[in-house]
GROMACS .gro file of C-alpha atoms in nm:
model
  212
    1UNK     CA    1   4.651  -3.082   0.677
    2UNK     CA    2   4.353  -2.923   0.588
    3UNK     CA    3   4.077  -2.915   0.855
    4UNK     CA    4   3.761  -3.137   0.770
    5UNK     CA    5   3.440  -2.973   0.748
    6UNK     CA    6   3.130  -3.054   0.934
    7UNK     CA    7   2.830  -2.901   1.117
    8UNK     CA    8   3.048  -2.765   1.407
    9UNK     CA    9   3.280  -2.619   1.243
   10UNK     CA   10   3.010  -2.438   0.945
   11UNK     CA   11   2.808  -2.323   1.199
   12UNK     CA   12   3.044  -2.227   1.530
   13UNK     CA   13   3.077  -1.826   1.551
   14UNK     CA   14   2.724  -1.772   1.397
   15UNK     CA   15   2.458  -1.570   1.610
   16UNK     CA   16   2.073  -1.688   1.639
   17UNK     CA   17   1.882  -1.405   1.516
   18UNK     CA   18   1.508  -1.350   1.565
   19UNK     CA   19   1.256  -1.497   1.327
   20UNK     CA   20   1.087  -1.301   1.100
   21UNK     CA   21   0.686  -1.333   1.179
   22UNK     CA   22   0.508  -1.194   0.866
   23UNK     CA   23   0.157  -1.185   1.091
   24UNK     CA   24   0.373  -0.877   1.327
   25UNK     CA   25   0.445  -0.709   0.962
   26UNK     CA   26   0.073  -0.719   0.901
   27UNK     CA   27   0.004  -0.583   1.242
   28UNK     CA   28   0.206  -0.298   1.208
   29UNK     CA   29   0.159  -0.225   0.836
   30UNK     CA   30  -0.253  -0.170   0.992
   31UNK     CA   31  -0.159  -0.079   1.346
   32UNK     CA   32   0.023   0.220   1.122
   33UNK     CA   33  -0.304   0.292   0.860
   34UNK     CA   34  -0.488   0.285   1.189
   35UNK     CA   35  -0.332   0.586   1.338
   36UNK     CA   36  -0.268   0.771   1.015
   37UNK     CA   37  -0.698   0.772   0.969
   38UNK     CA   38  -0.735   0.893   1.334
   39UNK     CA   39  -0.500   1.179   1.267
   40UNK     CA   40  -0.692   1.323   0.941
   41UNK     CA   41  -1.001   1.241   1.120
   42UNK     CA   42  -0.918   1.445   1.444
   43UNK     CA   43  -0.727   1.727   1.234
   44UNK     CA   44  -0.936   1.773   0.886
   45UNK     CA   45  -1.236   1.604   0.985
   46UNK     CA   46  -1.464   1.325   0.858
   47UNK     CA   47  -1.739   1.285   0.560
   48UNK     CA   48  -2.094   1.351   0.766
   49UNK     CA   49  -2.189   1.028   0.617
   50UNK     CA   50  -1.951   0.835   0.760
   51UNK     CA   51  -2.024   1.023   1.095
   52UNK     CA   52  -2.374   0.951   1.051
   53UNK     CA   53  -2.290   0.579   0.993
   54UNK     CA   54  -2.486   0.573   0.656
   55UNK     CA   55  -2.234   0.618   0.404
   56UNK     CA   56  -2.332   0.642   0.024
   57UNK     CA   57  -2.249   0.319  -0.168
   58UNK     CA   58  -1.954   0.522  -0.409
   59UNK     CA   59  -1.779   0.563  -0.025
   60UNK     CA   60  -1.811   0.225   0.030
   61UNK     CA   61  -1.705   0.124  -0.322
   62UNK     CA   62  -1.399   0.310  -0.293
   63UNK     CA   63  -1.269   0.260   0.073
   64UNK     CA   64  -1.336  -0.124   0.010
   65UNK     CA   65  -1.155  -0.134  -0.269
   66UNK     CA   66  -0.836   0.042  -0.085
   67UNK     CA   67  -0.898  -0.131   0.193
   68UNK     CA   68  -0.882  -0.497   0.024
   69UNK     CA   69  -0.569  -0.347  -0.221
   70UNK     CA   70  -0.355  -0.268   0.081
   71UNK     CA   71  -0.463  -0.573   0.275
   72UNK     CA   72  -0.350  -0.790  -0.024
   73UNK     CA   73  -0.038  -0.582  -0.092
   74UNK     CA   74   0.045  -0.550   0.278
   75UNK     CA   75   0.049  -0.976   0.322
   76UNK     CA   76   0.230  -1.014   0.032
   77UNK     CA   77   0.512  -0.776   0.063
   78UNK     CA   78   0.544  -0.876   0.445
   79UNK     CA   79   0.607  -1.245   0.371
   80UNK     CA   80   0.864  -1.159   0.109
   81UNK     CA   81   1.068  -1.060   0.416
   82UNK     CA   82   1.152  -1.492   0.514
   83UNK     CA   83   1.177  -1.650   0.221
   84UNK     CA   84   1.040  -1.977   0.161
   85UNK     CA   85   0.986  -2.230  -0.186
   86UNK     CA   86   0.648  -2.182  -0.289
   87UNK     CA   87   0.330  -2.045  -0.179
   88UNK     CA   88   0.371  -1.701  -0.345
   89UNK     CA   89   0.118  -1.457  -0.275
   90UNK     CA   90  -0.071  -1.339  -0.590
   91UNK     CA   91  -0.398  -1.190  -0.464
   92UNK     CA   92  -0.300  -0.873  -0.507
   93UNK     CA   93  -0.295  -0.893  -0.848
   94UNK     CA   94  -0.678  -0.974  -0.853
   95UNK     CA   95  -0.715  -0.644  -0.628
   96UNK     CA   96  -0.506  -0.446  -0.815
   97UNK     CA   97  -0.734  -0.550  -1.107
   98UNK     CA   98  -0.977  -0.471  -0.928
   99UNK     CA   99  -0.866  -0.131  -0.893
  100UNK     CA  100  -0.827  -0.085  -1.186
  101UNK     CA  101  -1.197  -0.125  -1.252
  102UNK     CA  102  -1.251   0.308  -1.151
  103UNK     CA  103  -1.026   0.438  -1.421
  104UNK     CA  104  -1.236   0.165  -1.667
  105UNK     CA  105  -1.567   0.315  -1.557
  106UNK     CA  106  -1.429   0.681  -1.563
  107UNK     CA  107  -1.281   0.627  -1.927
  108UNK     CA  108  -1.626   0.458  -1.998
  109UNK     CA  109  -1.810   0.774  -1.882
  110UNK     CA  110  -1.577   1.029  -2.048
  111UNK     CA  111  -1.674   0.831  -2.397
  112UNK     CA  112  -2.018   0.810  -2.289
  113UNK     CA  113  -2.014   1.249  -2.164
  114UNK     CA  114  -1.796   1.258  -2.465
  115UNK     CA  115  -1.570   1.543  -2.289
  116UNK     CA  116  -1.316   1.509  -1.987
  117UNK     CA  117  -1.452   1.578  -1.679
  118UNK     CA  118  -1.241   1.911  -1.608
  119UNK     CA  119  -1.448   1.964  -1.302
  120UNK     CA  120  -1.297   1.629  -1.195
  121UNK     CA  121  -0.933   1.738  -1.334
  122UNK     CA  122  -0.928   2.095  -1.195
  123UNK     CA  123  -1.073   2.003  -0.808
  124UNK     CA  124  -0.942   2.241  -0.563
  125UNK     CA  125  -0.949   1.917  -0.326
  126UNK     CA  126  -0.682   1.730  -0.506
  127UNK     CA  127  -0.432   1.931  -0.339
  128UNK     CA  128  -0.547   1.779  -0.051
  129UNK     CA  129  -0.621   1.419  -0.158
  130UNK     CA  130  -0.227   1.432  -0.269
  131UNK     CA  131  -0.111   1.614   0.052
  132UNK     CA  132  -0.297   1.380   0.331
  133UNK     CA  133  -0.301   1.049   0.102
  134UNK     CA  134   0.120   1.072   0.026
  135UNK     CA  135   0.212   1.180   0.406
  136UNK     CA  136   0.009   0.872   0.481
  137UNK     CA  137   0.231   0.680   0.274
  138UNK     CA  138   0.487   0.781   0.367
  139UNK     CA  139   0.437   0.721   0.791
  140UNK     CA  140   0.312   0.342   0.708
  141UNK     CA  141   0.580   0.304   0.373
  142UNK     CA  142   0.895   0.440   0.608
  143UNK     CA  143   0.762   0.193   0.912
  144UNK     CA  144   0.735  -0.149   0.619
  145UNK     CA  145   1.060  -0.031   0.512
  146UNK     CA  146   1.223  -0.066   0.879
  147UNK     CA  147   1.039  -0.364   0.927
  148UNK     CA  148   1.171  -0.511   0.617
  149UNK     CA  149   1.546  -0.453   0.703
  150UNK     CA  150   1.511  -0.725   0.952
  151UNK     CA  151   1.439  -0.957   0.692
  152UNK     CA  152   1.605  -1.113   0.384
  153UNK     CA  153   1.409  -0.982   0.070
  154UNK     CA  154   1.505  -1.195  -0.195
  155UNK     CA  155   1.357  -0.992  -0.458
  156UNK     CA  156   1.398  -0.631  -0.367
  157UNK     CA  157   1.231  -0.483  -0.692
  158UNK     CA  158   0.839  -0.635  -0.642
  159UNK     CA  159   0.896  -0.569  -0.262
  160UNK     CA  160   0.948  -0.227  -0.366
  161UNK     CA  161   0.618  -0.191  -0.568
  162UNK     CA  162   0.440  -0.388  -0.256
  163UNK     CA  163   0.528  -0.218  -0.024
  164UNK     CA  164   0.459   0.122  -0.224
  165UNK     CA  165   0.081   0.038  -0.333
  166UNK     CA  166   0.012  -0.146   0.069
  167UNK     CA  167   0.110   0.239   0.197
  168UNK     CA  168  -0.052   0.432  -0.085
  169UNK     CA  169  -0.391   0.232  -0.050
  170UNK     CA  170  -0.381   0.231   0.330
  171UNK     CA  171  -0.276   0.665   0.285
  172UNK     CA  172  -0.553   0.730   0.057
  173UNK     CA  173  -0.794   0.474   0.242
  174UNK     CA  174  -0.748   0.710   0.561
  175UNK     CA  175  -0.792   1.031   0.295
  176UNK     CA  176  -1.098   0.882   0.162
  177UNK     CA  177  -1.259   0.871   0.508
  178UNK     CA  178  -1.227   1.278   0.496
  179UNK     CA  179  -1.313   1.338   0.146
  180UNK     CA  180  -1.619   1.474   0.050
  181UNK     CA  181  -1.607   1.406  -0.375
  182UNK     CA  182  -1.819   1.154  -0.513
  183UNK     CA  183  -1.737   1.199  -0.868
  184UNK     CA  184  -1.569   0.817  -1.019
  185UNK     CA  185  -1.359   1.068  -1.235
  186UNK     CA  186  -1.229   1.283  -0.971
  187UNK     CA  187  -1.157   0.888  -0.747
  188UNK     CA  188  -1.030   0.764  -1.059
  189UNK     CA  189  -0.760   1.054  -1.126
  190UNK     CA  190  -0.672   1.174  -0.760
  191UNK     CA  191  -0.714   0.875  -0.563
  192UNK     CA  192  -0.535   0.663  -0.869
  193UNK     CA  193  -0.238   0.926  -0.911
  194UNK     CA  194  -0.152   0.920  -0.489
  195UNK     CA  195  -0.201   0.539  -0.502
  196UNK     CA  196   0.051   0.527  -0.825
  197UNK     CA  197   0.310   0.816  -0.730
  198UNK     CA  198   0.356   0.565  -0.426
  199UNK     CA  199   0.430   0.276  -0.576
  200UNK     CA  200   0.655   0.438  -0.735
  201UNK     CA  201   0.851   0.617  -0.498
  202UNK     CA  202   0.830   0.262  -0.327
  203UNK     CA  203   1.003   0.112  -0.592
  204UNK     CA  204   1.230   0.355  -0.640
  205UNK     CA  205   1.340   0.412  -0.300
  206UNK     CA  206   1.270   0.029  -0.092
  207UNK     CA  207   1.510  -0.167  -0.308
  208UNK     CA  208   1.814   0.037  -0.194
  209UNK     CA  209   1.711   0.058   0.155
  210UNK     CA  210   1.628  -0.343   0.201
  211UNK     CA  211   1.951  -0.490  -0.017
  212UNK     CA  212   2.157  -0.723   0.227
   0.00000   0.00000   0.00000
């Protein structure tokens, strides 16, 4: 005779496992972009600006506009780890949009110049603005991704892109901080290629390392 099934019996062997508090995700997602900016500060330096506590408005522009991105990108992603019905998070689409809004104005001034900014294209700095924005990334993407694992993603692909653009605005935030351009082309082209070769790599690389 086959033995019935109720609560007990469903449930007796199974172990309670922690909850899954998006708000600790959040704190170490900035906890994370926190310590990467300190490090570039205390090893490359920071703009005089910034030192001086007068920064110019483009500095402003820019480091609020990463600084929102990864803030939206960051909550989202981190309450994809306990899934619930409803109540996605879609904000960072608006700030992604917003984003979006330096290529616009650099494509706008290219038509405008009527050339491409070459002294924009060819910047000695970009080596740089790759170099300090990607390790960045990669410190606060690798942390997300360990945080995630204690979670149950149910859609592995848009955590993936998430959790790449949260670390590649927070890495190129902290960059920003250091660099001394001022150019929308050259923040349009450097700051949008380390911000997009991490979302990438995020979607590439999260999806495999977060599937139950």
């Amino acid at each position: 005779m086959r033995e019935a099934l109720n609560i007990e019996t469903l449930v007796d062997g199974l172990t309670p496992v922690r909850r899954m508090r998006p708000g600790q995700g959040m704190m170490l997602g900035l906890m994370l972009a926190a310590a990467v900016a300190v490090i570039i500060a205390l090893t490359s330096g920071i703009r005089a600006d910034i030192a001086a506590m007068r920064p110019l408005p483009i500095v402003v522009l820019r480091s609020g506009t990463l600084l929102l991105l990864g803030l939206a990108t960051l909550k989202a992603v981190t309450a994809m780890a306990r899934p619930a019905i409803g109540g996605a998070q879609r904000g960072w689409m608006w700030m992604l949009a917003a984003a979006l809004l330096f290529p616009l104005a650099s494509i706008i001034g290219m038509i405008d110049e009527g050339r491409v900014p070459m002294e924009a294209v060819m910047n000695g700095a970009a080596r740089d603005c790759l170099r300090l924005s990607l390790s960045g990334a990669l410190a606060i993407g690798t942390a997300m991704i360990l945080w995630l694992r204690q979670g149950a993603v149910v859609n592995p692909a848009r955590a993936g892109w998430l959790t790449g653009l949260a670390a590649g605005a927070f890495g190129t935030l902290a960059y920003s901080l250091h660099c001394g351009e001022n150019s929308v082309h050259y923040i349009a082209i450097w700051y949008g290629a380390a911000v997009t070769a991490s979302a990438v790599a995020g979607r590439i690389a999260v999806p495999r390392l977060i599937r139950w």
